[in-house]
mmCIF file of C-alpha atoms and ligand atoms in Angstrom:
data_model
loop_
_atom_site.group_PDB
_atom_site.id
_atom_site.type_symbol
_atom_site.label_atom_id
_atom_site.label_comp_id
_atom_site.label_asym_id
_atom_site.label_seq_id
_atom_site.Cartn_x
_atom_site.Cartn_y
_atom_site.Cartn_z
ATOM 1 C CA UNK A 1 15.710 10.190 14.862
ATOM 2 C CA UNK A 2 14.684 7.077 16.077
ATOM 3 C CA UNK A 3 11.071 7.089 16.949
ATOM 4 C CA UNK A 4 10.510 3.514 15.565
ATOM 5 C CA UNK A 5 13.602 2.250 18.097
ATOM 6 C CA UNK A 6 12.751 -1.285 19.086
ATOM 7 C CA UNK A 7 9.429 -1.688 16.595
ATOM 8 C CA UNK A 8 8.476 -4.611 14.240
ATOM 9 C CA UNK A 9 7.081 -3.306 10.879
ATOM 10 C CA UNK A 10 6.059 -5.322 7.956
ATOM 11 C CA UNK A 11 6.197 -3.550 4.817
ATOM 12 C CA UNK A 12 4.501 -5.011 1.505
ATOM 13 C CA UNK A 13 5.920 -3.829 -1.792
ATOM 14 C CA UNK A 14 9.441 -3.549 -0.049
ATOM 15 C CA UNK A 15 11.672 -3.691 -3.222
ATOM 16 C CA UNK A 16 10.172 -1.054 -5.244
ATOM 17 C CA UNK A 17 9.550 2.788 -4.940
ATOM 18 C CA UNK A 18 7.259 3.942 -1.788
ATOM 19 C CA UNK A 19 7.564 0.351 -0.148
ATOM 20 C CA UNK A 20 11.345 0.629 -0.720
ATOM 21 C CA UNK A 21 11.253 4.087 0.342
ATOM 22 C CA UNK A 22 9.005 2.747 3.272
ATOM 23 C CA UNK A 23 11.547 0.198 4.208
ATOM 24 C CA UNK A 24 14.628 2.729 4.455
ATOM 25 C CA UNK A 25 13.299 5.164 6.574
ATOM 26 C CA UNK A 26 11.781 2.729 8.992
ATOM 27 C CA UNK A 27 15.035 1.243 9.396
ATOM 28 C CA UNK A 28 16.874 4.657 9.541
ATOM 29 C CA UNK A 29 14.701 5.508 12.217
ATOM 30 C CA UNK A 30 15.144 2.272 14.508
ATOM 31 C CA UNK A 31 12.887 -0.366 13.482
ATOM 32 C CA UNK A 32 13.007 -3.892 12.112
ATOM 33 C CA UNK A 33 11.511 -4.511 8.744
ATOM 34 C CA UNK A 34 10.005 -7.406 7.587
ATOM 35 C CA UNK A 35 9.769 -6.860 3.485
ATOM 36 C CA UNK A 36 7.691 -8.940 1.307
ATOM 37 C CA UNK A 37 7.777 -8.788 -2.398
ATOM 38 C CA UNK A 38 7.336 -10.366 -5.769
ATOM 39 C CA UNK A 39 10.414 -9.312 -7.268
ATOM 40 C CA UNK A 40 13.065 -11.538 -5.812
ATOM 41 C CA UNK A 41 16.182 -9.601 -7.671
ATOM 42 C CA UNK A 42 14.648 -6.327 -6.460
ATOM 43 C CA UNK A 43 14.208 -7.589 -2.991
ATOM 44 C CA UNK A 44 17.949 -8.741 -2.989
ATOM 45 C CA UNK A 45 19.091 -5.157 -3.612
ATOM 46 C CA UNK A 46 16.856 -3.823 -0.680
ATOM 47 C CA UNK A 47 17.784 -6.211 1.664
ATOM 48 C CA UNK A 48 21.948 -5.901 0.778
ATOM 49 C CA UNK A 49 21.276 -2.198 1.380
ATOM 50 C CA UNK A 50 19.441 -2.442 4.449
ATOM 51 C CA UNK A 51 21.520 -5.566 5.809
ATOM 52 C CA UNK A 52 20.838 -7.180 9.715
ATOM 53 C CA UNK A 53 17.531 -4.406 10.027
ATOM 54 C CA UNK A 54 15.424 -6.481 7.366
ATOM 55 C CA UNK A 55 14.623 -9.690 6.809
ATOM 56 C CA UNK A 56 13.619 -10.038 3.161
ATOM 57 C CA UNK A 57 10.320 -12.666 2.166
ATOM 58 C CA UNK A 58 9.586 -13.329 -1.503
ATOM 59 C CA UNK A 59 6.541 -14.176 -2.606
ATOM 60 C CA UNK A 60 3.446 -13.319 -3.821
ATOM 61 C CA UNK A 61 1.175 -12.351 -1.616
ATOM 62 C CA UNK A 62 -2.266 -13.347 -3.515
ATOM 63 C CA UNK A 63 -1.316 -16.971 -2.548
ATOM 64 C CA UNK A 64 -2.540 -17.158 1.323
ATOM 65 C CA UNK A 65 0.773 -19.203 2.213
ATOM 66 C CA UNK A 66 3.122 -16.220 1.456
ATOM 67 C CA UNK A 67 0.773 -14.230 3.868
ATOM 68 C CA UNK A 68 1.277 -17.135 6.625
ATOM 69 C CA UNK A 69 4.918 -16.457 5.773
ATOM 70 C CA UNK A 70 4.889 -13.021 6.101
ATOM 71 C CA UNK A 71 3.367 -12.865 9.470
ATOM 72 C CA UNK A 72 5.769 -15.775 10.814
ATOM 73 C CA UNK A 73 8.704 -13.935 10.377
ATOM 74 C CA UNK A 74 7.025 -11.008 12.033
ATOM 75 C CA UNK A 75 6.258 -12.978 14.921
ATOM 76 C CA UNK A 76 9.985 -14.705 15.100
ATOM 77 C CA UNK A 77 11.053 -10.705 15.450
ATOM 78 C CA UNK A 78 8.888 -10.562 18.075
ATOM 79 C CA UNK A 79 5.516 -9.507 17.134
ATOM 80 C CA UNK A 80 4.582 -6.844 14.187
ATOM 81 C CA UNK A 81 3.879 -3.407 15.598
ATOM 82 C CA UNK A 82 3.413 -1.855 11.780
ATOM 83 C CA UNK A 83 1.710 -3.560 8.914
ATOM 84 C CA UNK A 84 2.548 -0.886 5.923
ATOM 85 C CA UNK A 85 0.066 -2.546 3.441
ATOM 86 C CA UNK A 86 1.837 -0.687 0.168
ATOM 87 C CA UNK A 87 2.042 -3.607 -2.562
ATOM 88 C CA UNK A 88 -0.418 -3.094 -5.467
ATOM 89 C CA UNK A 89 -0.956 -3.077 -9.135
ATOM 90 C CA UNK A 90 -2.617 -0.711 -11.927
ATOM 91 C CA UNK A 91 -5.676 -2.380 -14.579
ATOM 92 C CA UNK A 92 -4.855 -0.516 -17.826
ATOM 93 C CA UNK A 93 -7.384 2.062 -17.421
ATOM 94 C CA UNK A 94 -10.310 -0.691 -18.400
ATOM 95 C CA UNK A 95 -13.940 0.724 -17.706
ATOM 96 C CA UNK A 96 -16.028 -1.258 -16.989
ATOM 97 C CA UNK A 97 -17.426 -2.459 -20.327
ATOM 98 C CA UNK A 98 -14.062 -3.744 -21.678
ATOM 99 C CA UNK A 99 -12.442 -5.048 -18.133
ATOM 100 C CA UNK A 100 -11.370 -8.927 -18.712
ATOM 101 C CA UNK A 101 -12.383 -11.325 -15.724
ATOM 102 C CA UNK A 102 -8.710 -11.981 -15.679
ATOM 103 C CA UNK A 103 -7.719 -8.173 -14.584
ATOM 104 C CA UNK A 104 -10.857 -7.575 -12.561
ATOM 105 C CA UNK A 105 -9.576 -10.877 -10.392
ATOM 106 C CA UNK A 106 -5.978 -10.143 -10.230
ATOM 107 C CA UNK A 107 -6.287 -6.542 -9.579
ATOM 108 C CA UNK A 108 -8.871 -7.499 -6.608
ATOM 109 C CA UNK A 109 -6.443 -10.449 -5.382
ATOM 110 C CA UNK A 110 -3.484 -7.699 -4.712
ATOM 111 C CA UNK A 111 -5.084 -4.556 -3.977
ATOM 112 C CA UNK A 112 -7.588 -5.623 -1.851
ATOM 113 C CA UNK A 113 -7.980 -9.536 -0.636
ATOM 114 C CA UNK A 114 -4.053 -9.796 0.373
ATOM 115 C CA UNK A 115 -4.539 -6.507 2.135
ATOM 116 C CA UNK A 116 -7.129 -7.957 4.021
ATOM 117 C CA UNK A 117 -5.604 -11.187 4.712
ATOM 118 C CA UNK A 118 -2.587 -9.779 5.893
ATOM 119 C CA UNK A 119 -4.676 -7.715 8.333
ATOM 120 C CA UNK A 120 -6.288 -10.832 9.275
ATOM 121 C CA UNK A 121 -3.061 -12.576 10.054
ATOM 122 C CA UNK A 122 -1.175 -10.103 11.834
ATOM 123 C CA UNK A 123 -3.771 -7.787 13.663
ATOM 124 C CA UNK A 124 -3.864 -10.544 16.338
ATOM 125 C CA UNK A 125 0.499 -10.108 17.434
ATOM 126 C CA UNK A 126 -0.541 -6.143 17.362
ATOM 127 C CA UNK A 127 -3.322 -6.995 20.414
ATOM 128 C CA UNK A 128 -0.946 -9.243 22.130
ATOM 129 C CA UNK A 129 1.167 -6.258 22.279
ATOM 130 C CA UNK A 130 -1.332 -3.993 23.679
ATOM 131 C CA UNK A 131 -1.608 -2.169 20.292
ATOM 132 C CA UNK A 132 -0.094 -1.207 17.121
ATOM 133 C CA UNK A 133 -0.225 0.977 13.742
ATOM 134 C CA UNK A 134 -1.483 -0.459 10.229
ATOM 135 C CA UNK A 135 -1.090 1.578 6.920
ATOM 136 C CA UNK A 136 -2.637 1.221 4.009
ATOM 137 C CA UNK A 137 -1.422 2.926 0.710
ATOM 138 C CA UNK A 138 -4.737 3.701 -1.944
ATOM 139 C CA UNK A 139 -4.542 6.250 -4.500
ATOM 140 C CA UNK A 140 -6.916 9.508 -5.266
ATOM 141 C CA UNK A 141 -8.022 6.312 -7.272
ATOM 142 C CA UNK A 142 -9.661 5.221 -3.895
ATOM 143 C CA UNK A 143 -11.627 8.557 -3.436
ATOM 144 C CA UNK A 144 -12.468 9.304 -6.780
ATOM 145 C CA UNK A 145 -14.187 7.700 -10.029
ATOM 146 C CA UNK A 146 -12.014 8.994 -12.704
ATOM 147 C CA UNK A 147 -8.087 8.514 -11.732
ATOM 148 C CA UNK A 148 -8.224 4.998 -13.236
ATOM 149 C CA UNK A 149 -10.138 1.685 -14.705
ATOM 150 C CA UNK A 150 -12.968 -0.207 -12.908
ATOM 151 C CA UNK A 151 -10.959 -2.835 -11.427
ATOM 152 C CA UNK A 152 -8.261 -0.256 -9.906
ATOM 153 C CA UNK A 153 -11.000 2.075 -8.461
ATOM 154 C CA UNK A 154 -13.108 -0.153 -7.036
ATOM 155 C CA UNK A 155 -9.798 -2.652 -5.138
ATOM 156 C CA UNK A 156 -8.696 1.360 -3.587
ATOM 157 C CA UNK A 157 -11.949 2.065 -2.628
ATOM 158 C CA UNK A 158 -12.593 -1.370 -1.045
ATOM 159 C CA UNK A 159 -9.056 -0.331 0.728
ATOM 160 C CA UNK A 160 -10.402 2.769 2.019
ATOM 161 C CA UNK A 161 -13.443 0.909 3.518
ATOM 162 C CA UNK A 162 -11.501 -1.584 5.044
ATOM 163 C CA UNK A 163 -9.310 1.578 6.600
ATOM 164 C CA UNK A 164 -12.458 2.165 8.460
ATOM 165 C CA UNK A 165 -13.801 -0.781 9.337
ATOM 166 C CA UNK A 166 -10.813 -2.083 11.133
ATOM 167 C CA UNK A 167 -9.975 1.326 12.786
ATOM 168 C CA UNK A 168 -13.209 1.292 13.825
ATOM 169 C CA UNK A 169 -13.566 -2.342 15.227
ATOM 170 C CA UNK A 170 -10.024 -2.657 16.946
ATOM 171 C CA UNK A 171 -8.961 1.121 17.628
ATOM 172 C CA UNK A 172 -10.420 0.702 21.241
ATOM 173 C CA UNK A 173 -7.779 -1.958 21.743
ATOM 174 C CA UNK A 174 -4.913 0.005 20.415
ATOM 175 C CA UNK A 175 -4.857 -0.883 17.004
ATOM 176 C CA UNK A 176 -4.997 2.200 14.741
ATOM 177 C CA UNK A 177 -5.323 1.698 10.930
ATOM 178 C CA UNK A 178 -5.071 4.490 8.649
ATOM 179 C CA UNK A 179 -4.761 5.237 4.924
ATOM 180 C CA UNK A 180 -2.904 7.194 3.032
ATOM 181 C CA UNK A 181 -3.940 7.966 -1.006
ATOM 182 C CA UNK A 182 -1.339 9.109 -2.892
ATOM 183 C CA UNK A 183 -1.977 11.115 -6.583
ATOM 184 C CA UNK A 184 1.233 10.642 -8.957
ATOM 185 C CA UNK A 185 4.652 9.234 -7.224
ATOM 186 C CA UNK A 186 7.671 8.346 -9.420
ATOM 187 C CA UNK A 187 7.821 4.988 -8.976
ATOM 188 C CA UNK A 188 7.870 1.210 -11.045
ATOM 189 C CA UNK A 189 4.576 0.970 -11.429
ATOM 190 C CA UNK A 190 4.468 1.412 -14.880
ATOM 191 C CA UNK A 191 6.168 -1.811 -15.265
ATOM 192 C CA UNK A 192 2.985 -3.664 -14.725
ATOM 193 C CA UNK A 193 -0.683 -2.701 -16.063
ATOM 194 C CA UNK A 194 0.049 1.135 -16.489
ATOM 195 C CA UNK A 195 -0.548 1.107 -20.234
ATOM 196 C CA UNK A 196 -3.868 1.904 -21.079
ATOM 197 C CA UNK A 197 -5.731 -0.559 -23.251
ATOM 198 C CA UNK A 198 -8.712 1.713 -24.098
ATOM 199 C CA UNK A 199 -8.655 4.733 -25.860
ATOM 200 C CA UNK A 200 -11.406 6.140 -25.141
ATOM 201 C CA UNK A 201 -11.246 5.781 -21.632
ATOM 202 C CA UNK A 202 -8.010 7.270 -21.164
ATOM 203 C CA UNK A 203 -8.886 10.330 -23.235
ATOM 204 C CA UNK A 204 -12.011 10.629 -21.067
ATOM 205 C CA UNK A 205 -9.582 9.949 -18.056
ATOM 206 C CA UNK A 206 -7.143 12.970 -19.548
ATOM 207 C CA UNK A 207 -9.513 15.794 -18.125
ATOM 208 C CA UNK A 208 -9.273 14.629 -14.803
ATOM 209 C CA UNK A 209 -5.631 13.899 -15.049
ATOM 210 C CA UNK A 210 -4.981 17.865 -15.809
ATOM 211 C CA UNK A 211 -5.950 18.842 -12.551
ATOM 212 C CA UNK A 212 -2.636 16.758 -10.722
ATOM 213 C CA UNK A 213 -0.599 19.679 -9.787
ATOM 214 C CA UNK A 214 2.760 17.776 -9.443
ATOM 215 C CA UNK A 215 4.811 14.242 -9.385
ATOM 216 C CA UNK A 216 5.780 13.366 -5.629
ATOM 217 C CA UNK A 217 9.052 11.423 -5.234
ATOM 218 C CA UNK A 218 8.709 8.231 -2.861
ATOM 219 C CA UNK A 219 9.884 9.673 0.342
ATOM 220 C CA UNK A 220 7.240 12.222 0.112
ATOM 221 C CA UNK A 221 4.636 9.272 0.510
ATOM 222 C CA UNK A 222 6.967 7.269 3.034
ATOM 223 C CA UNK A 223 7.172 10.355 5.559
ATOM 224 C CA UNK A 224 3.685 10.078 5.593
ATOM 225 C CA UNK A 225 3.223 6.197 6.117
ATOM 226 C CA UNK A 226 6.180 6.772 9.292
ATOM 227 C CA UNK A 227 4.270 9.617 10.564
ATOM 228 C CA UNK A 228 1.084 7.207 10.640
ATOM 229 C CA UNK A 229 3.032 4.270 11.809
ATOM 230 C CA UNK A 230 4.740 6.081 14.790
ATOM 231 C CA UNK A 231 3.104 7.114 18.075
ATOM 232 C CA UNK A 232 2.886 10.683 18.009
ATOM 233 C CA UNK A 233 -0.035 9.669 15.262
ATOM 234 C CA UNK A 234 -1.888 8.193 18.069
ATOM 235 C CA UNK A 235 -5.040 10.426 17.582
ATOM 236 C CA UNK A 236 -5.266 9.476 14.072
ATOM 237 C CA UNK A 237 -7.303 6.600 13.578
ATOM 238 C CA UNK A 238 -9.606 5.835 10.161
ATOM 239 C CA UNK A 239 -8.457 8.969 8.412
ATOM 240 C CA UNK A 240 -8.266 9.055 4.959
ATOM 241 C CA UNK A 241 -5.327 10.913 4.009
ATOM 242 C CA UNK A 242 -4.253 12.050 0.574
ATOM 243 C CA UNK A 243 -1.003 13.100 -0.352
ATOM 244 C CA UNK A 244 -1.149 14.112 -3.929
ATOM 245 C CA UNK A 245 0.077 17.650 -4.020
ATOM 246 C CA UNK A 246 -3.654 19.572 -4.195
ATOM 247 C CA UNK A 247 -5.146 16.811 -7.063
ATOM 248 C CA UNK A 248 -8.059 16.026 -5.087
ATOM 249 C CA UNK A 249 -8.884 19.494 -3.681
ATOM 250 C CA UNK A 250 -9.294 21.176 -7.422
HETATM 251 N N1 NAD B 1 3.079 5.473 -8.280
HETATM 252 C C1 NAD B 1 1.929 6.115 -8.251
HETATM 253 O O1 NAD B 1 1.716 7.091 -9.020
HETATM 254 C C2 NAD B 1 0.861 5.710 -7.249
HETATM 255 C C3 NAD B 1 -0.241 6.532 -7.104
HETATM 256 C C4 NAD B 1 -1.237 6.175 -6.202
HETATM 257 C C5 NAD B 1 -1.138 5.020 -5.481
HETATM 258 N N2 NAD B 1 -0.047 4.213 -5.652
HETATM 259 C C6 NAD B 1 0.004 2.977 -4.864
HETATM 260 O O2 NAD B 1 1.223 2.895 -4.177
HETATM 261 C C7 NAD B 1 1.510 1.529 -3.900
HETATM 262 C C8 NAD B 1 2.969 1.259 -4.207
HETATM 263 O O3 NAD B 1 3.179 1.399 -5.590
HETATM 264 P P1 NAD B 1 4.494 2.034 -6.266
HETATM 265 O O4 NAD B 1 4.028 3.214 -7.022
HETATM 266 O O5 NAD B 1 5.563 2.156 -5.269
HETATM 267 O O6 NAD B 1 4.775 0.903 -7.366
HETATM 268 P P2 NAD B 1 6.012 -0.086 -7.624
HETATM 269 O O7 NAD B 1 5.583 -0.915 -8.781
HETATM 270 O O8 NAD B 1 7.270 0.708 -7.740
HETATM 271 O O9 NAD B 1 6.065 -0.987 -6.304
HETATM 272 C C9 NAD B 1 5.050 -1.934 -6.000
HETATM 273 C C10 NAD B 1 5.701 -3.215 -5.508
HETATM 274 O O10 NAD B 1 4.641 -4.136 -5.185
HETATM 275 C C11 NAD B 1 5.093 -5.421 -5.566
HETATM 276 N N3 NAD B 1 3.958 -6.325 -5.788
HETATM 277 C C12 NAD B 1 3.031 -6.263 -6.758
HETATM 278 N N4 NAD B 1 2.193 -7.304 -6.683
HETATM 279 C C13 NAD B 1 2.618 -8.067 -5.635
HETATM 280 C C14 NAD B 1 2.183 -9.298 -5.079
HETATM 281 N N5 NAD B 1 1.135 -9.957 -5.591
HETATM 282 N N6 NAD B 1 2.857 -9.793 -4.017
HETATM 283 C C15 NAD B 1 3.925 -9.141 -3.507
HETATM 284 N N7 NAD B 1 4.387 -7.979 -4.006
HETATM 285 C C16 NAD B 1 3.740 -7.460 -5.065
HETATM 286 C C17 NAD B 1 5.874 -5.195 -6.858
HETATM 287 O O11 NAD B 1 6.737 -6.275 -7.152
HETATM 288 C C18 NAD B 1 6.592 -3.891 -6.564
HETATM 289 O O12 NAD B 1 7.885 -4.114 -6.043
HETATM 290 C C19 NAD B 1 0.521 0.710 -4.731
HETATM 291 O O13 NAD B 1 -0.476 0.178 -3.894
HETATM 292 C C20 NAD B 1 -0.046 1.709 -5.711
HETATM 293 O O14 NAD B 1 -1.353 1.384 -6.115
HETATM 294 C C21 NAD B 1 0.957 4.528 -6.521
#
């Protein structure tokens, strides 16, 4: 297949599970990747895999000159016609009462503020180019109150509204922006933030937890992110799509 032939996608998160999965598949079908990521070694593996069809940028993409960084090698490639906004962290299932400022304010800084940012920064190559495609990746986190701590649900939420906004403001000059909210995915992310540091919370969290019908593998969330990055989505614009195997429809 090669329905991203000749297109520019960034894709945050790139060295790890649905970014990485991301990554290959927009290269296997034609395009040129830009990945960003924290994890330098990671992002070495990725980018000896993928070779000449990615250009790799570490950093972390809280600090506003990454972003800058990020979009300057997109525009050296020609101008981003994808932003896959997939790079994000958990909050260790802290409710409100017992969330640290410290969590609250990183959680915000890389679920939500870089996501806008990089928006922000690359939105304007998309309008040079007459249009373009911008994914964000949520969680049934961002549609629901019980999937996670305070600081988790309210950054995916803020995602999902931003989803909106943008497809709203800028989808009459081609620029659609979609997101997609995935329930469990076998991925890394339990490196970081996935154990829970209240107990109560996370057995209150358990009853909602029993109604996730199944673990998706990466490439179940990544054929989902090329569908919305490719043209034949081009009457899908705002939607809020979940892809968590039935979890949000019990
Ligand atoms: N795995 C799940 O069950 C699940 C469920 C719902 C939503 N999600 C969302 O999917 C997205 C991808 O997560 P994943 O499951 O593939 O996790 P992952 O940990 O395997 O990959 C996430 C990548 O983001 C990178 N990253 C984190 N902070 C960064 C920063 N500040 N700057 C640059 N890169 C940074 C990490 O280094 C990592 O490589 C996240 O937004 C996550 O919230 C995951």
């Amino acid at each position: 297949m090669s329905r991203m032939q000749g297109k520019v996608a960034i894709v945050t998160g790139a060295a790890s599970g649905i970014g990485r999965a991301t990554a290959r598949q927009l290269v296997a079908e034609g395009a040129t990747v830009i990945g960003a990521d924290l994890n330098e070694e990671r992002l070495g593996e990725v980018s000896a895999e993928l070779g000449d069809a990615i250009t790799v940028v570490a950093g972390d993409l809280t600090d506003p000159a990454d972003v800058d960084a990020v979009a300057a090698a997109a525009q050296d490639a020609g101008g981003a016609d994808v932003l896959v906004n997939n790079a994000g962290i958990m909050d260790y299932f802290l409710p409100v009462t017992e969330v640290d400022d410290e969590t609250w304010d990183r959680v915000l800084a890389v679920n939500a503020t870089a996501p806008m940012r990089l928006i922000r920064a690359v939105l304007p190559q998309m309008l040079s180019k007459g249009g373009g495609s911008i994914v964000n990746v949520a969680s049934i986190g961002g549609v629901t109150g019980g999937a996670a701590g305070i600081a988790y649900t309210a950054s995916k939420h803020a995602l999902v509204g931003m989803t909106k906004n943008t497809a709203y403001f800028y989808g009459p000059q081609g620029v659609r922006c979609n997101v997609v909210c995935p329930g469990g995915v076998e991925t890394n992310i339990a490196d970081g933030g996935a154990a829970p540091r209240s107990d109560w919370a996370w057995e209150r969290m358990q009853a909602g937890f029993g109604r996730a019908q199944r673990m998706a593998s990466a490439e179940e969330i990544s054929s989902l992110i090329v569908w919305l990055s490719a043209d034949e989505s081009v009457n899908v614009n705002g939607a809020v799509m979940a892809s968590d195997g039935g979890w949000t429809a019990s």
